[in-house]
Amino acid sequence: MKYLLSCILIIVFSCSCKQGSNSGKETKPVRDTSISVTNAFTPKFLDSTDLETFLQSRQLHDSIASRLREFYAKRNYQYAWFTDSGFVEYGQGFSEMLNNYLAYSKDSTLFDEELHSLIDSFSLNEHSARPAGEFIKTELLLSTQFFRYAHRVYEGRNGLDQKDLGWFIPKKKVDPVAVLDSMISVKSSSFESYEPLNPQYNLLKNELIKYYKVQDELDSLKPIALLNKKDILDSSKNINLKKHLLLLGDLSAQAAEIKDGDSVTVALKRFQNRHGLSPTGIVNQATAQRINQPSDSRIKQMLINLERLKWVPLQPSSDYLLVNIPEFRLHAFDNGEYIWSMKVVVGTDANSTVIFSGNLKYVVFSPYWNVPRSILKKEILPGISRNKNYLAEHNMEWNGGNVRQKPGPRNSLGLVKFLFPNSYNIYLHDTPSKSLFSESKRAFSHGCIRLDKPTELASFLLRNDSSWNSEKIAQAMNAGKEKYVTLKETIPVFIGYFTCWVDQAGVLNFRDDIYGHDKKMAEKLFIKD
């Protein structure tokens, strides 16, 4: 998943801007009087009373008002959006960025008709005769709108409680005042490239915009019927399928002109791959269901995942691991750069894997499996009551008042596990049940994450430790004696939940909402707050 946790600006100050709340006594911002007409970005300055009059007349939320006071005090009340030559170019850039957001998000709550009209009325060449009050109003409305936009886009919608939605990765912290200061300082006409947003956000946003463009055409097409390989190769029977695949981006316009069905088969397999299906090259029930998915539901799915991307923390510049639960894959990053991924098995719906983050600290070779109390009660004790040799037959033993499984190839954790201490008792581990990795949907565990290629992960984690090589790793995995290895540096692990994203090849992917998190979020997201 391309740069799922990266960001250009690293803004680490905390802010609280949840609308409708008061965070206590406000600290008066410090005014930077070292800025004057002689050294300022612009000779145009506000009076502090202009700001207070504006705040009183607009009855803004305390968080917005405090940010306006802080922002202008830091710049000694010099204008941010005007110079003596008129409206600045980056002001138009922000206006366009805001309009783009309104268009793709369908979030009309950020539309300000008054500001929109004022911006349209200003031009770089016709400004000298404008009343001073219009400059002040436009200046302050623009800054107000930026802070409203920043809260909405950089931090997320109101009324969405992350924990209630099953998301326990700490939300990134952004200081909107520092962000606006940084954006203004570069004087770029394109604010977008300097936004404190995950690059995956803009990649997915651009795919959403593409989807809007073909939505009406997609909705006008007839549903796809089941098609076997012979039907798909028949140009008289694959016409409707070709239309769908062309609009969805899996079939190029040039390939669509070719009469033989080979290009359609290739495009269909591409569609199946990016939807997590086996690339059979036939339209079976699962494939037809996804091709016929209503466009409105796909758009909502993208909007839900865009909202999640507002929360994600900044990308570590060091190594890190990312598990995307609906994708059933783990992705490894070396110094922030993607290097490889592997299949994983995650928790069942009843034993869902928790969405959280931690720091991987230990590699445990030839591990014991300390049977959780819930499994002991539901499975082990009933087994013992039926068969007195149950423990011996399963390579288990009593350990105090608990049961554990001894190291070895039959151990439920396989030959190695990877620990990042957490309160959910979730970790990564090998497994003797290799056949499950051939399934396209891999939600079979009690909550922990089983790895398809554990040796590859162990080699990655220990590659900079001269005391370990592939031979020693293999020996430790098969030693039959538990051995803990403490990593020299902990490695961040993110267990995320994204049902659509743009992959390393720039391809839009979709997956099923296996735990119902999308459904629960949709109930809260697609209402006016």
C-alpha atoms as one frame of an Amber mdcrd trajectory, in Angstrom:
protein
   0.000   0.000   0.000   1.694   3.086  -1.278   3.049   5.342   1.451   0.072
   4.572   3.684   1.572   6.412   6.600   3.529   9.274   5.046   3.251  13.038
   5.148   5.275  16.014   3.861   4.960  18.353   6.819   5.815  16.962  10.238
   3.721  19.052  12.593   3.807  17.593  16.059   2.060  20.169  18.206  -1.152
  19.081  19.846  -4.392  20.949  19.303  -7.944  20.459  20.392 -10.483  21.716
  17.924 -13.507  19.542  18.447 -16.438  21.796  17.735 -18.910  22.347  20.490
 -16.406  21.969  23.321 -14.425  24.345  25.503 -10.969  23.350  26.664 -10.671
  25.725  29.582  -9.093  29.120  30.081  -7.585  30.549  26.925  -3.966  31.662
  26.992  -3.451  35.088  25.492  -1.218  34.777  22.394   2.132  36.544  22.401
   2.381  39.298  19.815   5.590  39.360  17.779   6.413  43.064  17.712   9.739
  42.431  15.972   7.760  42.340  12.706   7.264  45.804  11.255   6.420  47.494
   7.962  10.119  47.540   7.039  10.689  43.786   7.363   7.214  42.309   6.868
   6.033  40.160   3.996   3.491  42.875   3.171   3.080  46.551   4.149  -0.589
  45.861   4.878  -1.367  45.427   8.590  -4.569  44.881  10.524  -5.379  46.589
  13.778  -5.956  44.149  16.624  -9.371  45.713  17.151 -10.299  44.741  13.575
  -9.851  41.118  14.527 -11.820  41.407  17.776 -14.675  43.218  16.032 -14.752
  40.459  13.408 -14.785  37.741  16.082 -17.637  39.359  17.971 -19.713  39.849
  14.836 -19.233  36.282  13.619 -19.731  34.437  16.917 -17.070  31.890  15.966
 -16.346  28.785  17.951 -13.700  29.317  20.640 -11.203  27.005  18.924 -11.370
  28.992  15.668 -11.221  32.323  17.500  -8.162  31.282  19.502  -6.385  30.149
  16.367  -7.097  33.420  14.597  -5.747  35.368  17.565  -2.631  33.184  17.732
  -2.005  33.318  13.983  -2.239  37.118  13.693  -0.410  37.825  16.957   2.544
  35.762  15.716   2.723  37.862  12.566   2.054  41.170  14.389  -1.238  41.437
  12.493   0.261  41.725   9.031  -2.027  40.487   6.287  -1.616  36.892   5.115
  -3.675  36.936   1.914  -2.979  40.431   0.489   0.052  42.511  -0.416   0.086
  46.047  -1.754  -0.242  44.404  -5.189  -3.513  42.743  -4.260  -4.735  39.223
  -3.625  -1.823  36.744  -3.373  -1.493  33.823  -5.791  -1.555  31.191  -3.055
  -4.886  32.661  -1.934  -6.335  31.585  -5.246  -4.591  28.241  -4.738  -6.300
  27.717  -1.394  -9.639  28.787  -2.865  -9.290  26.191  -5.634  -8.208  23.527
  -3.136 -11.257  24.277  -1.005 -13.577  24.128  -4.026 -12.036  20.789  -5.016
 -12.681  19.441  -1.527 -16.307  20.575  -1.646 -16.688  18.797  -4.990 -15.173
  15.407  -4.151 -16.289  15.186  -0.514 -19.858  16.379  -1.139 -19.461  18.187
   2.180 -21.395  21.414   1.729 -20.903  22.548   5.333 -17.635  24.282   4.387
 -19.176  26.371   1.611 -19.187  30.097   2.463 -21.138  32.029  -0.156 -19.997
  35.397   1.151 -16.315  34.496   0.956 -16.787  32.870  -2.444 -18.282  36.099
  -3.813 -15.560  38.268  -2.281 -12.752  36.160  -3.767 -14.409  36.253  -7.189
 -14.709  40.018  -6.993 -10.993  40.564  -6.295  -8.379  40.628  -9.030  -4.679
  41.394  -9.000  -5.165  44.446 -11.192  -8.304  45.960  -9.730  -7.957  46.410
  -6.013  -6.821  49.914  -5.159 -10.305  51.385  -5.124 -11.815  48.700  -2.890
 -13.026  49.838   0.555 -10.638  48.963   3.383 -13.439  47.032   5.063 -13.592
  44.562   2.175  -9.893  43.807   2.490 -10.276  43.194   6.217 -13.373  41.057
   5.793 -11.888  38.949   3.000  -8.591  38.546   4.861 -10.221  37.318   8.060
 -12.834  35.191   6.339 -10.074  33.408   4.398  -8.089  32.626   7.543 -11.264
  31.505   9.299 -12.101  29.248   6.390  -8.614  27.768   6.388  -8.908  26.780
  10.054 -12.365  25.303   9.446 -10.961  23.404   6.466  -7.905  22.267   8.433
 -10.066  20.854  11.204 -12.313  19.039   8.748  -9.630  17.686   6.410  -6.537
  17.236   8.580  -8.277  15.957  11.700 -11.614  14.502  10.619 -15.342  14.969
  10.768 -17.247  15.798  13.936 -19.314  13.097  15.552 -16.887  10.289  14.714
 -15.483   8.632  17.828 -12.505   6.567  16.685 -12.657   4.137  19.602 -16.375
   3.632  19.121 -15.528   2.729  15.523 -12.938   0.176  16.670  -9.882   2.300
  15.809  -7.167   2.429  18.480  -4.212   3.803  16.509  -3.437   7.182  18.114
  -4.710  10.006  15.961  -2.086  12.242  14.429  -1.747  15.676  16.024  -1.669
  18.787  13.894  -1.176  22.449  14.727  -3.240  24.271  12.057  -1.622  27.625
  12.905   1.825  26.174  12.202   0.504  24.557   9.012  -0.874  27.843   7.681
   2.335  29.651   8.627   4.368  27.042   6.738   2.167  27.187   3.672   2.323
  30.964   3.520   6.080  30.994   3.995   6.667  28.910   0.840   4.316  31.211
  -1.158   3.352  28.314  -3.428   0.259  28.522  -5.598  -0.294  24.819  -4.845
  -1.130  24.288  -1.189  -2.004  20.623  -1.763   1.596  19.387  -1.872   2.290
  20.996   1.530  -0.760  19.693   3.354  -0.162  17.501   6.442  -1.978  14.612
   4.796  -0.956  11.080   4.029   0.013  10.864   0.319  -2.367   7.897   0.140
  -5.141  10.430   0.813  -4.507  12.338  -2.399  -3.991   9.139  -4.390  -7.365
   7.811  -3.257  -8.998  11.227  -3.670  -7.853  11.356  -7.305  -9.357   7.904
  -7.914 -12.613   9.107  -6.391 -12.660  12.076  -8.781 -12.129   9.672 -11.703
 -15.017   7.554 -10.431 -17.345  10.549 -10.360 -16.589  11.163 -14.048 -17.780
   7.694 -15.111 -20.533   7.248 -12.535 -23.453   8.085 -14.819 -22.145   5.852
 -17.604 -21.606   2.969 -15.176 -25.115   3.328 -13.799 -26.551   3.203 -17.333
 -24.969  -0.181 -18.133 -26.830  -3.463 -17.858 -25.746  -5.760 -15.018 -23.153
  -8.395 -15.895 -24.330 -11.994 -16.154 -22.199 -15.046 -15.362 -19.753 -15.792
 -18.182 -17.465 -18.762 -18.770 -14.158 -18.596 -20.612 -15.770 -19.367 -23.958
 -18.300 -16.544 -23.527 -15.571 -14.063 -22.586 -13.609 -14.911 -25.739 -16.732
 -14.445 -27.876 -16.895 -10.827 -29.116 -20.670 -11.111 -29.520 -21.112 -12.050
 -25.855 -18.465  -9.957 -24.102 -19.676  -6.515 -25.244 -21.312  -5.556 -21.940
 -18.358  -6.880 -19.922 -15.966  -4.831 -22.062 -17.992  -1.687 -21.392 -17.792
  -2.253 -17.643 -14.081  -3.023 -17.634 -13.352  -0.020 -19.848 -15.145   2.415
 -17.533 -13.624   0.836 -14.432 -10.125   1.307 -15.864  -9.191  -2.361 -16.214
  -9.432  -2.383 -20.024  -7.717   0.289 -22.109  -9.544   1.977 -24.975  -6.996
   0.541 -27.410  -7.460  -3.001 -26.100 -11.237  -2.589 -26.233 -11.010  -2.133
 -30.010  -9.407  -5.571 -30.450 -11.935  -8.198 -31.466 -10.332 -11.237 -29.816
 -11.196 -11.903 -26.195  -7.673 -12.333 -24.820  -7.428  -8.674 -23.823 -10.793
  -8.970 -22.055  -9.527 -11.983 -20.105  -6.404 -10.060 -19.039  -8.537  -7.072
 -17.989 -10.924  -9.310 -16.065  -8.060 -10.922 -14.163  -6.762  -7.453 -13.343
 -10.186  -6.534 -11.970 -10.284  -9.724  -9.908  -6.797  -9.149  -8.483  -7.559
  -5.641  -7.331 -10.740  -6.844  -5.637  -8.983  -9.643  -3.763 -10.507 -12.407
  -5.886  -8.811 -15.417  -7.440  -7.866 -14.383 -10.999  -9.897 -17.106 -12.722
 -10.600 -15.132 -15.884 -14.289 -16.085 -15.727 -17.259 -14.131 -14.413 -18.402
 -16.248 -11.485 -20.873 -15.164  -8.817 -18.285 -13.289  -6.724 -16.875 -11.426
  -9.730 -20.308 -10.507 -11.095 -21.348  -9.181  -7.689 -18.360  -6.848  -7.564
 -18.651  -5.652 -11.155 -22.331  -4.912 -10.565 -21.657  -3.110  -7.296 -23.666
   0.155  -7.370 -21.375   3.097  -8.067 -22.825   5.016  -5.128 -21.692   2.309
  -2.702 -18.155   2.397  -4.122 -18.065   6.184  -3.775 -19.168   5.925  -0.147
 -16.510   3.262   0.444 -13.831   5.633  -0.862 -15.146   8.498   1.274 -15.085
   6.268   4.375 -11.460   5.324   3.769 -10.501   8.929   3.013 -11.889   9.805
   6.423  -9.714   7.133   8.053  -6.678   8.484   6.232  -7.161  11.813   8.013
  -6.429  10.035  11.294  -3.319   8.043  10.447  -0.015   9.000  12.083   2.946
  10.292  10.182   5.272   7.875   8.436   8.297   6.783  10.440  11.527   7.436
   8.576  12.804   4.187  10.082  11.646   0.618   9.400   8.015  -0.222  10.095
   5.379  -2.862   9.418   1.819  -2.354   8.266  -0.896  -5.004   8.391  -4.042
  -4.158   6.447  -6.723  -6.432   7.902  -9.244  -6.497   4.988  -6.386  -7.057
   2.525  -4.983  -9.983   4.575  -1.434  -8.754   3.951   1.556  -7.444   5.883
   3.728  -4.760   4.247   7.349  -4.096   5.244   9.059  -0.708   4.930  12.808
  -0.090   5.056  13.613   3.464   6.182  10.144   4.514   5.098  10.375   2.838
   1.678   8.198  -0.117   0.733  10.178  -3.332   0.093   7.844  -6.361   0.183
   4.598  -7.821   1.483   3.272 -11.233   2.515  -0.060 -12.948   3.079  -1.459
 -13.094   6.604  -4.355 -14.735   8.414  -6.318 -12.423  10.726  -9.048 -12.909
  13.308 -12.515 -14.187  12.550 -15.494 -11.851  12.780 -16.190 -13.233  16.267
 -12.507 -12.844  17.281 -11.642  -9.758  15.261  -8.084  -8.460  15.147  -7.843
  -5.098  16.899  -6.913  -1.943  14.949  -3.995  -0.476  16.893  -0.273   0.245
  16.798   2.727  -0.830  18.848   6.482  -1.261  18.809   7.902  -4.653  17.904
  10.559  -5.509  20.470  11.140  -9.270  20.562  11.673 -12.143  18.149  10.955
 -15.448  19.910  12.336 -18.573  18.248  10.871 -22.036  18.985   8.169 -20.456
  21.176   5.903 -22.006  23.744   2.232 -21.285  23.206   0.674 -20.182  26.460
  -2.952 -21.133  25.894  -5.279 -18.169  26.641  -7.783 -18.737  29.434 -10.714
 -18.432  27.017  -9.346 -21.214  24.775  -8.416 -23.310  27.825 -11.989 -23.105
  29.075 -13.766 -23.600  25.738 -11.471 -26.125  24.035  -8.686 -27.634  26.172
 -10.555 -28.563  29.356 -13.451 -30.190  27.451 -10.803 -32.092  25.434  -9.111
 -33.316  28.613 -12.455 -34.464  30.052 -13.039 -36.573  26.927  -9.496 -37.887
  26.598  -7.008 -38.188  29.453  -4.127 -38.205  26.936  -5.322 -34.999  25.283
  -2.370 -32.866  26.460   0.297 -35.387  25.461  -1.300 -35.924  22.060  -1.252
 -32.167  21.428   2.314 -31.700  22.738   0.963 -29.714  25.702   1.760 -29.586
  29.403   0.540 -27.976  32.586   2.514 -24.901  33.618   1.284 -23.885  37.048
  -2.448 -23.436  36.688  -2.198 -22.889  32.945  -1.577 -25.023  29.898   1.139
 -24.405  27.347   2.127 -26.102  24.118   5.769 -27.071  23.809   8.028 -25.761
  21.021   8.123 -27.683  17.787   6.606 -27.948  14.300   3.156 -28.819  15.726
   3.082 -25.728  17.918   0.120 -23.471  17.062   2.517 -20.507  16.849   4.802
 -22.358  14.465   8.552 -21.882  14.795   8.743 -18.163  15.594   6.654 -15.332
  16.972   7.120 -11.561  17.011   6.052  -9.544  20.042   5.085  -5.895  20.285
   3.776  -5.649  23.862   0.137  -4.520  23.973  -2.942  -4.852  26.143  -4.809
  -6.803  23.427  -2.450  -9.814  23.586  -2.027  -9.705  19.808   1.205 -10.639
  18.077   2.577 -11.931  14.762   3.515 -15.594  14.437   4.247 -18.552  12.207
   1.658 -21.330  11.847   1.649 -25.034  10.939  -1.658 -24.489   9.065  -0.094
 -23.391   5.787  -3.059 -24.386   3.613  -5.091 -21.402   4.826  -2.820 -19.016
   2.924  -4.226 -20.346  -0.361  -7.633 -18.897   0.541  -8.553 -15.471  -0.861
 -10.306 -14.544   2.414  -8.130 -15.356   5.399 -10.025 -14.551   8.609  -9.518
 -17.728  10.651  -7.515 -16.884  13.787  -8.473 -16.082  17.374  -7.222 -12.516
  16.810  -3.465 -12.847  16.387  -1.857 -12.524  12.967  -0.406 -15.595  11.273
   2.393 -15.079   8.744   2.897 -16.792   5.421   6.665 -16.131   5.377   7.864
 -15.761   8.983  11.495 -16.525   8.099  11.513 -13.551   5.730  10.265 -11.271
   8.497  12.845 -12.584  10.974  15.619 -11.963   8.426  14.336  -8.435   7.817
  14.210  -7.575  11.512  17.681  -9.002  12.241  19.427  -8.007   9.005  21.540
  -5.333  10.696  22.580  -7.586  13.581  25.897  -9.242  12.685  25.261 -12.058
  15.155  22.407 -13.361  12.999  22.310 -14.793   9.479  19.925 -17.076   7.584
  21.614 -20.236   8.873  21.444 -19.196  12.530  17.827 -18.104  12.125  16.925
 -21.520  10.703  18.759 -23.255  13.555  16.979 -21.188  16.200  13.591 -21.800
  14.612  14.117 -25.550  14.704  16.021 -25.834  17.991  13.008 -26.979  20.005
  14.101 -24.648  22.800  12.532 -21.238  23.282  14.908 -18.307  22.682  14.057
 -14.606  23.086  15.948 -12.068  20.959  15.596  -8.386  21.846  15.820  -6.095
  18.843  18.435  -3.354  19.055  15.760  -0.848  18.030  12.018  -1.326  18.304
  10.057  -1.225  15.040   6.626   0.399  14.750   3.794  -1.932  13.785   0.473
  -0.580  12.527  -2.565  -2.852  12.357  -4.905  -0.906  10.074  -8.277  -1.329
   8.406  -8.607  -0.012   4.856 -11.143  -1.471   2.441  -9.876   0.595  -0.488
  -6.511   2.112  -1.326  -4.068   2.755  -4.177  -1.281   0.181  -4.370   2.380
   0.368  -5.333   1.515   0.157  -9.040  -0.989   3.017  -8.778  -3.965   0.629
  -8.987  -7.176   1.246  -7.029  -8.023  -1.738  -4.787 -11.229  -2.704  -3.006
 -11.839  -5.334  -0.319 -14.840  -6.531   1.668 -15.785  -4.958   4.982 -15.024
  -8.146   6.903 -15.726  -6.774  10.400 -18.513  -4.314   9.545 -16.417  -1.257
  10.438 -17.329   0.487   7.160 -21.019  -0.103   7.784 -20.845   1.342  11.284
 -18.868   4.356  10.106 -21.260   4.996   7.201 -24.148   5.303   9.644 -22.364
   8.208  11.301 -20.527   9.735   8.352 -23.314  10.195   5.852 -25.451  12.455
   7.965 -25.115  16.199   8.474 -23.194  17.072  11.632
